[in-house]
Amino acid sequence: MANETIGGEQRKAIEEEIEGLVRAVFQAKEKLTEARRKLPPEPVTDYALHTSDGAAVRLSDLFGDKNDLIVIHNMGRSCPYCTLWADGFNGVAQHLANRAAFVVVSPDEPEVQAKFATDRGWKFRMASARGTTFIQDMGYLRGDDYWPGISTFRKASDGSITRVAKDYLGPGDDYCSVWHLFDLLPNGADGWEPKYRYED
């Protein structure tokens, strides 16, 4: 590898460049967060969804005793990428739920959600948006194409709900550590794609 033969001064210069870029990335993320918080909250309907056991539930119910709600817009069992993200969220769900309510929503039928969640060992709450316009209204359904993403909501004392932020999910984003770890390997992801199961 080329960087194994470089001199000490050149290595030091590259390391300083990396450190500068890391600082720039953090600064850019801080600016992005500030910019998102400038957007006025977006009023939303109290959508009627279903829990993974088939019970009717309103968006407002998903807050539980919290004022804030994180909703992961997951494409469902048909997407190994969304499954990878959900596997990661499963590990931090208890920490997220300590600060805000956390729910994964997909277009799958409740019974499909329940079976898939059991098979994956997921412990977080799930809700089905099947038969509603929730996914489309939130901007994660374009034509017949679903897009994974995140919406965060705030419930006011009068019960009204607003969406306060949103983002999309995809390889290289800040919501899945796998890609960042692969970035530290010599060839990056090297064509790797997630699968539901891996052979030993």
PDB file of N, CA, C and O in Angstrom, residues 109-149:
ATOM      1  N   GLU A 109     -48.443  -5.602   6.864  1.00  0.00           N
ATOM      2  CA  GLU A 109     -49.592  -5.904   7.705  1.00  0.00           C
ATOM      3  C   GLU A 109     -49.103  -6.195   9.127  1.00  0.00           C
ATOM      4  O   GLU A 109     -47.977  -6.679   9.325  1.00  0.00           O
ATOM      5  N   PRO A 110     -49.928  -5.917  10.137  1.00  0.00           N
ATOM      6  CA  PRO A 110     -49.511  -6.142  11.527  1.00  0.00           C
ATOM      7  C   PRO A 110     -48.990  -7.547  11.793  1.00  0.00           C
ATOM      8  O   PRO A 110     -47.975  -7.719  12.474  1.00  0.00           O
ATOM      9  N   GLU A 111     -49.666  -8.554  11.251  1.00  0.00           N
ATOM     10  CA  GLU A 111     -49.229  -9.928  11.524  1.00  0.00           C
ATOM     11  C   GLU A 111     -47.869 -10.224  10.891  1.00  0.00           C
ATOM     12  O   GLU A 111     -47.061 -10.973  11.438  1.00  0.00           O
ATOM     13  N   VAL A 112     -47.606  -9.600   9.738  1.00  0.00           N
ATOM     14  CA  VAL A 112     -46.302  -9.762   9.088  1.00  0.00           C
ATOM     15  C   VAL A 112     -45.222  -9.079   9.930  1.00  0.00           C
ATOM     16  O   VAL A 112     -44.134  -9.625  10.136  1.00  0.00           O
ATOM     17  N   GLN A 113     -45.538  -7.888  10.402  1.00  0.00           N
ATOM     18  CA  GLN A 113     -44.610  -7.173  11.285  1.00  0.00           C
ATOM     19  C   GLN A 113     -44.269  -8.014  12.506  1.00  0.00           C
ATOM     20  O   GLN A 113     -43.097  -8.147  12.880  1.00  0.00           O
ATOM     21  N   ALA A 114     -45.290  -8.541  13.152  1.00  0.00           N
ATOM     22  CA  ALA A 114     -45.093  -9.285  14.395  1.00  0.00           C
ATOM     23  C   ALA A 114     -44.195 -10.491  14.188  1.00  0.00           C
ATOM     24  O   ALA A 114     -43.269 -10.741  14.973  1.00  0.00           O
ATOM     25  N   LYS A 115     -44.436 -11.234  13.118  1.00  0.00           N
ATOM     26  CA  LYS A 115     -43.621 -12.433  12.851  1.00  0.00           C
ATOM     27  C   LYS A 115     -42.187 -12.042  12.526  1.00  0.00           C
ATOM     28  O   LYS A 115     -41.232 -12.653  13.018  1.00  0.00           O
ATOM     29  N   PHE A 116     -42.022 -11.014  11.696  1.00  0.00           N
ATOM     30  CA  PHE A 116     -40.681 -10.608  11.294  1.00  0.00           C
ATOM     31  C   PHE A 116     -39.903 -10.072  12.488  1.00  0.00           C
ATOM     32  O   PHE A 116     -38.711 -10.375  12.670  1.00  0.00           O
ATOM     33  N   ALA A 117     -40.565  -9.288  13.333  1.00  0.00           N
ATOM     34  CA  ALA A 117     -39.913  -8.748  14.528  1.00  0.00           C
ATOM     35  C   ALA A 117     -39.469  -9.872  15.457  1.00  0.00           C
ATOM     36  O   ALA A 117     -38.367  -9.836  16.020  1.00  0.00           O
ATOM     37  N   THR A 118     -40.316 -10.891  15.615  1.00  0.00           N
ATOM     38  CA  THR A 118     -39.960 -12.035  16.455  1.00  0.00           C
ATOM     39  C   THR A 118     -38.764 -12.779  15.880  1.00  0.00           C
ATOM     40  O   THR A 118     -37.830 -13.139  16.602  1.00  0.00           O
ATOM     41  N   ASP A 119     -38.777 -12.997  14.568  1.00  0.00           N
ATOM     42  CA  ASP A 119     -37.677 -13.696  13.911  1.00  0.00           C
ATOM     43  C   ASP A 119     -36.355 -12.940  14.057  1.00  0.00           C
ATOM     44  O   ASP A 119     -35.288 -13.557  14.162  1.00  0.00           O
ATOM     45  N   ARG A 120     -36.419 -11.596  14.063  1.00  0.00           N
ATOM     46  CA  ARG A 120     -35.213 -10.776  14.161  1.00  0.00           C
ATOM     47  C   ARG A 120     -34.806 -10.502  15.606  1.00  0.00           C
ATOM     48  O   ARG A 120     -33.711 -10.008  15.859  1.00  0.00           O
ATOM     49  N   GLY A 121     -35.688 -10.785  16.555  1.00  0.00           N
ATOM     50  CA  GLY A 121     -35.396 -10.496  17.951  1.00  0.00           C
ATOM     51  C   GLY A 121     -35.547  -9.029  18.297  1.00  0.00           C
ATOM     52  O   GLY A 121     -34.962  -8.546  19.270  1.00  0.00           O
ATOM     53  N   TRP A 122     -36.370  -8.310  17.524  1.00  0.00           N
ATOM     54  CA  TRP A 122     -36.560  -6.882  17.779  1.00  0.00           C
ATOM     55  C   TRP A 122     -37.415  -6.683  19.026  1.00  0.00           C
ATOM     56  O   TRP A 122     -38.434  -7.343  19.208  1.00  0.00           O
ATOM     57  N   LYS A 123     -37.016  -5.717  19.843  1.00  0.00           N
ATOM     58  CA  LYS A 123     -37.730  -5.425  21.080  1.00  0.00           C
ATOM     59  C   LYS A 123     -38.486  -4.101  21.038  1.00  0.00           C
ATOM     60  O   LYS A 123     -39.275  -3.821  21.927  1.00  0.00           O
ATOM     61  N   PHE A 124     -38.218  -3.275  20.024  1.00  0.00           N
ATOM     62  CA  PHE A 124     -38.884  -1.971  19.953  1.00  0.00           C
ATOM     63  C   PHE A 124     -40.323  -2.113  19.481  1.00  0.00           C
ATOM     64  O   PHE A 124     -40.716  -3.134  18.908  1.00  0.00           O
ATOM     65  N   ARG A 125     -41.104  -1.070  19.720  1.00  0.00           N
ATOM     66  CA  ARG A 125     -42.505  -1.073  19.279  1.00  0.00           C
ATOM     67  C   ARG A 125     -42.584  -0.868  17.774  1.00  0.00           C
ATOM     68  O   ARG A 125     -41.755  -0.167  17.176  1.00  0.00           O
ATOM     69  N   MET A 126     -43.591  -1.465  17.177  1.00  0.00           N
ATOM     70  CA  MET A 126     -43.837  -1.301  15.747  1.00  0.00           C
ATOM     71  C   MET A 126     -45.301  -0.928  15.523  1.00  0.00           C
ATOM     72  O   MET A 126     -46.174  -1.248  16.336  1.00  0.00           O
ATOM     73  N   ALA A 127     -45.542  -0.244  14.408  1.00  0.00           N
ATOM     74  CA  ALA A 127     -46.909   0.086  14.009  1.00  0.00           C
ATOM     75  C   ALA A 127     -47.010  -0.049  12.499  1.00  0.00           C
ATOM     76  O   ALA A 127     -46.042   0.194  11.769  1.00  0.00           O
ATOM     77  N   SER A 128     -48.171  -0.442  12.043  1.00  0.00           N
ATOM     78  CA  SER A 128     -48.424  -0.604  10.619  1.00  0.00           C
ATOM     79  C   SER A 128     -49.199   0.597  10.084  1.00  0.00           C
ATOM     80  O   SER A 128     -50.185   1.026  10.679  1.00  0.00           O
ATOM     81  N   ALA A 129     -48.719   1.117   8.959  1.00  0.00           N
ATOM     82  CA  ALA A 129     -49.422   2.217   8.298  1.00  0.00           C
ATOM     83  C   ALA A 129     -50.216   1.715   7.095  1.00  0.00           C
ATOM     84  O   ALA A 129     -50.688   2.515   6.283  1.00  0.00           O
ATOM     85  N   ARG A 130     -50.355   0.418   6.993  1.00  0.00           N
ATOM     86  CA  ARG A 130     -51.107  -0.180   5.884  1.00  0.00           C
ATOM     87  C   ARG A 130     -52.507   0.409   5.820  1.00  0.00           C
ATOM     88  O   ARG A 130     -53.205   0.520   6.820  1.00  0.00           O
ATOM     89  N   GLY A 131     -52.921   0.843   4.626  1.00  0.00           N
ATOM     90  CA  GLY A 131     -54.260   1.378   4.441  1.00  0.00           C
ATOM     91  C   GLY A 131     -54.423   2.831   4.836  1.00  0.00           C
ATOM     92  O   GLY A 131     -55.544   3.342   4.855  1.00  0.00           O
ATOM     93  N   THR A 132     -53.308   3.499   5.178  1.00  0.00           N
ATOM     94  CA  THR A 132     -53.373   4.914   5.547  1.00  0.00           C
ATOM     95  C   THR A 132     -52.508   5.733   4.589  1.00  0.00           C
ATOM     96  O   THR A 132     -51.744   5.181   3.796  1.00  0.00           O
ATOM     97  N   THR A 133     -52.597   7.035   4.698  1.00  0.00           N
ATOM     98  CA  THR A 133     -51.759   7.921   3.878  1.00  0.00           C
ATOM     99  C   THR A 133     -50.559   8.446   4.669  1.00  0.00           C
ATOM    100  O   THR A 133     -49.873   9.363   4.214  1.00  0.00           O
ATOM    101  N   PHE A 134     -50.320   7.868   5.832  1.00  0.00           N
ATOM    102  CA  PHE A 134     -49.268   8.370   6.718  1.00  0.00           C
ATOM    103  C   PHE A 134     -47.905   8.413   6.026  1.00  0.00           C
ATOM    104  O   PHE A 134     -47.218   9.443   6.034  1.00  0.00           O
ATOM    105  N   ILE A 135     -47.492   7.310   5.421  1.00  0.00           N
ATOM    106  CA  ILE A 135     -46.172   7.239   4.787  1.00  0.00           C
ATOM    107  C   ILE A 135     -46.080   8.235   3.631  1.00  0.00           C
ATOM    108  O   ILE A 135     -45.094   8.958   3.493  1.00  0.00           O
ATOM    109  N   GLN A 136     -47.109   8.285   2.827  1.00  0.00           N
ATOM    110  CA  GLN A 136     -47.133   9.215   1.691  1.00  0.00           C
ATOM    111  C   GLN A 136     -47.119  10.665   2.163  1.00  0.00           C
ATOM    112  O   GLN A 136     -46.354  11.497   1.657  1.00  0.00           O
ATOM    113  N   ASP A 137     -47.952  10.979   3.134  1.00  0.00           N
ATOM    114  CA  ASP A 137     -48.037  12.352   3.625  1.00  0.00           C
ATOM    115  C   ASP A 137     -46.725  12.823   4.243  1.00  0.00           C
ATOM    116  O   ASP A 137     -46.390  14.010   4.185  1.00  0.00           O
ATOM    117  N   MET A 138     -45.982  11.906   4.840  1.00  0.00           N
ATOM    118  CA  MET A 138     -44.711  12.256   5.455  1.00  0.00           C
ATOM    119  C   MET A 138     -43.572  12.349   4.430  1.00  0.00           C
ATOM    120  O   MET A 138     -42.450  12.712   4.751  1.00  0.00           O
ATOM    121  N   GLY A 139     -43.887  11.991   3.167  1.00  0.00           N
ATOM    122  CA  GLY A 139     -42.902  12.139   2.089  1.00  0.00           C
ATOM    123  C   GLY A 139     -42.042  10.924   1.828  1.00  0.00           C
ATOM    124  O   GLY A 139     -41.016  11.023   1.136  1.00  0.00           O
ATOM    125  N   TYR A 140     -42.450   9.755   2.330  1.00  0.00           N
ATOM    126  CA  TYR A 140     -41.631   8.558   2.159  1.00  0.00           C
ATOM    127  C   TYR A 140     -42.242   7.546   1.186  1.00  0.00           C
ATOM    128  O   TYR A 140     -41.781   6.407   1.118  1.00  0.00           O
ATOM    129  N   LEU A 141     -43.229   7.987   0.440  1.00  0.00           N
ATOM    130  CA  LEU A 141     -43.791   7.175  -0.630  1.00  0.00           C
ATOM    131  C   LEU A 141     -43.916   8.061  -1.854  1.00  0.00           C
ATOM    132  O   LEU A 141     -44.667   9.043  -1.854  1.00  0.00           O
ATOM    133  N   ARG A 142     -43.158   7.730  -2.876  1.00  0.00           N
ATOM    134  CA  ARG A 142     -43.161   8.498  -4.109  1.00  0.00           C
ATOM    135  C   ARG A 142     -43.630   7.588  -5.231  1.00  0.00           C
ATOM    136  O   ARG A 142     -42.892   6.714  -5.672  1.00  0.00           O
ATOM    137  N   GLY A 143     -44.867   7.783  -5.655  1.00  0.00           N
ATOM    138  CA  GLY A 143     -45.440   6.848  -6.613  1.00  0.00           C
ATOM    139  C   GLY A 143     -45.635   5.516  -5.914  1.00  0.00           C
ATOM    140  O   GLY A 143     -46.312   5.418  -4.902  1.00  0.00           O
ATOM    141  N   ASP A 144     -44.980   4.480  -6.443  1.00  0.00           N
ATOM    142  CA  ASP A 144     -45.028   3.161  -5.815  1.00  0.00           C
ATOM    143  C   ASP A 144     -43.747   2.858  -5.047  1.00  0.00           C
ATOM    144  O   ASP A 144     -43.556   1.746  -4.569  1.00  0.00           O
ATOM    145  N   ASP A 145     -42.857   3.825  -4.953  1.00  0.00           N
ATOM    146  CA  ASP A 145     -41.560   3.603  -4.322  1.00  0.00           C
ATOM    147  C   ASP A 145     -41.537   4.117  -2.888  1.00  0.00           C
ATOM    148  O   ASP A 145     -41.790   5.300  -2.645  1.00  0.00           O
ATOM    149  N   TYR A 146     -41.223   3.221  -1.971  1.00  0.00           N
ATOM    150  CA  TYR A 146     -41.049   3.605  -0.578  1.00  0.00           C
ATOM    151  C   TYR A 146     -39.608   4.055  -0.353  1.00  0.00           C
ATOM    152  O   TYR A 146     -38.678   3.535  -0.967  1.00  0.00           O
ATOM    153  N   TRP A 147     -39.447   5.021   0.545  1.00  0.00           N
ATOM    154  CA  TRP A 147     -38.123   5.491   0.933  1.00  0.00           C
ATOM    155  C   TRP A 147     -38.036   5.423   2.450  1.00  0.00           C
ATOM    156  O   TRP A 147     -38.934   5.915   3.141  1.00  0.00           O
ATOM    157  N   PRO A 148     -36.987   4.843   2.991  1.00  0.00           N
ATOM    158  CA  PRO A 148     -36.857   4.820   4.445  1.00  0.00           C
ATOM    159  C   PRO A 148     -36.429   6.175   4.984  1.00  0.00           C
ATOM    160  O   PRO A 148     -35.756   6.946   4.294  1.00  0.00           O
ATOM    161  N   GLY A 149     -36.830   6.460   6.195  1.00  0.00           N
ATOM    162  CA  GLY A 149     -36.454   7.749   6.771  1.00  0.00           C
ATOM    163  C   GLY A 149     -36.863   7.855   8.225  1.00  0.00           C
ATOM    164  O   GLY A 149     -37.233   6.867   8.873  1.00  0.00           O
TER     165      GLY A 149
END
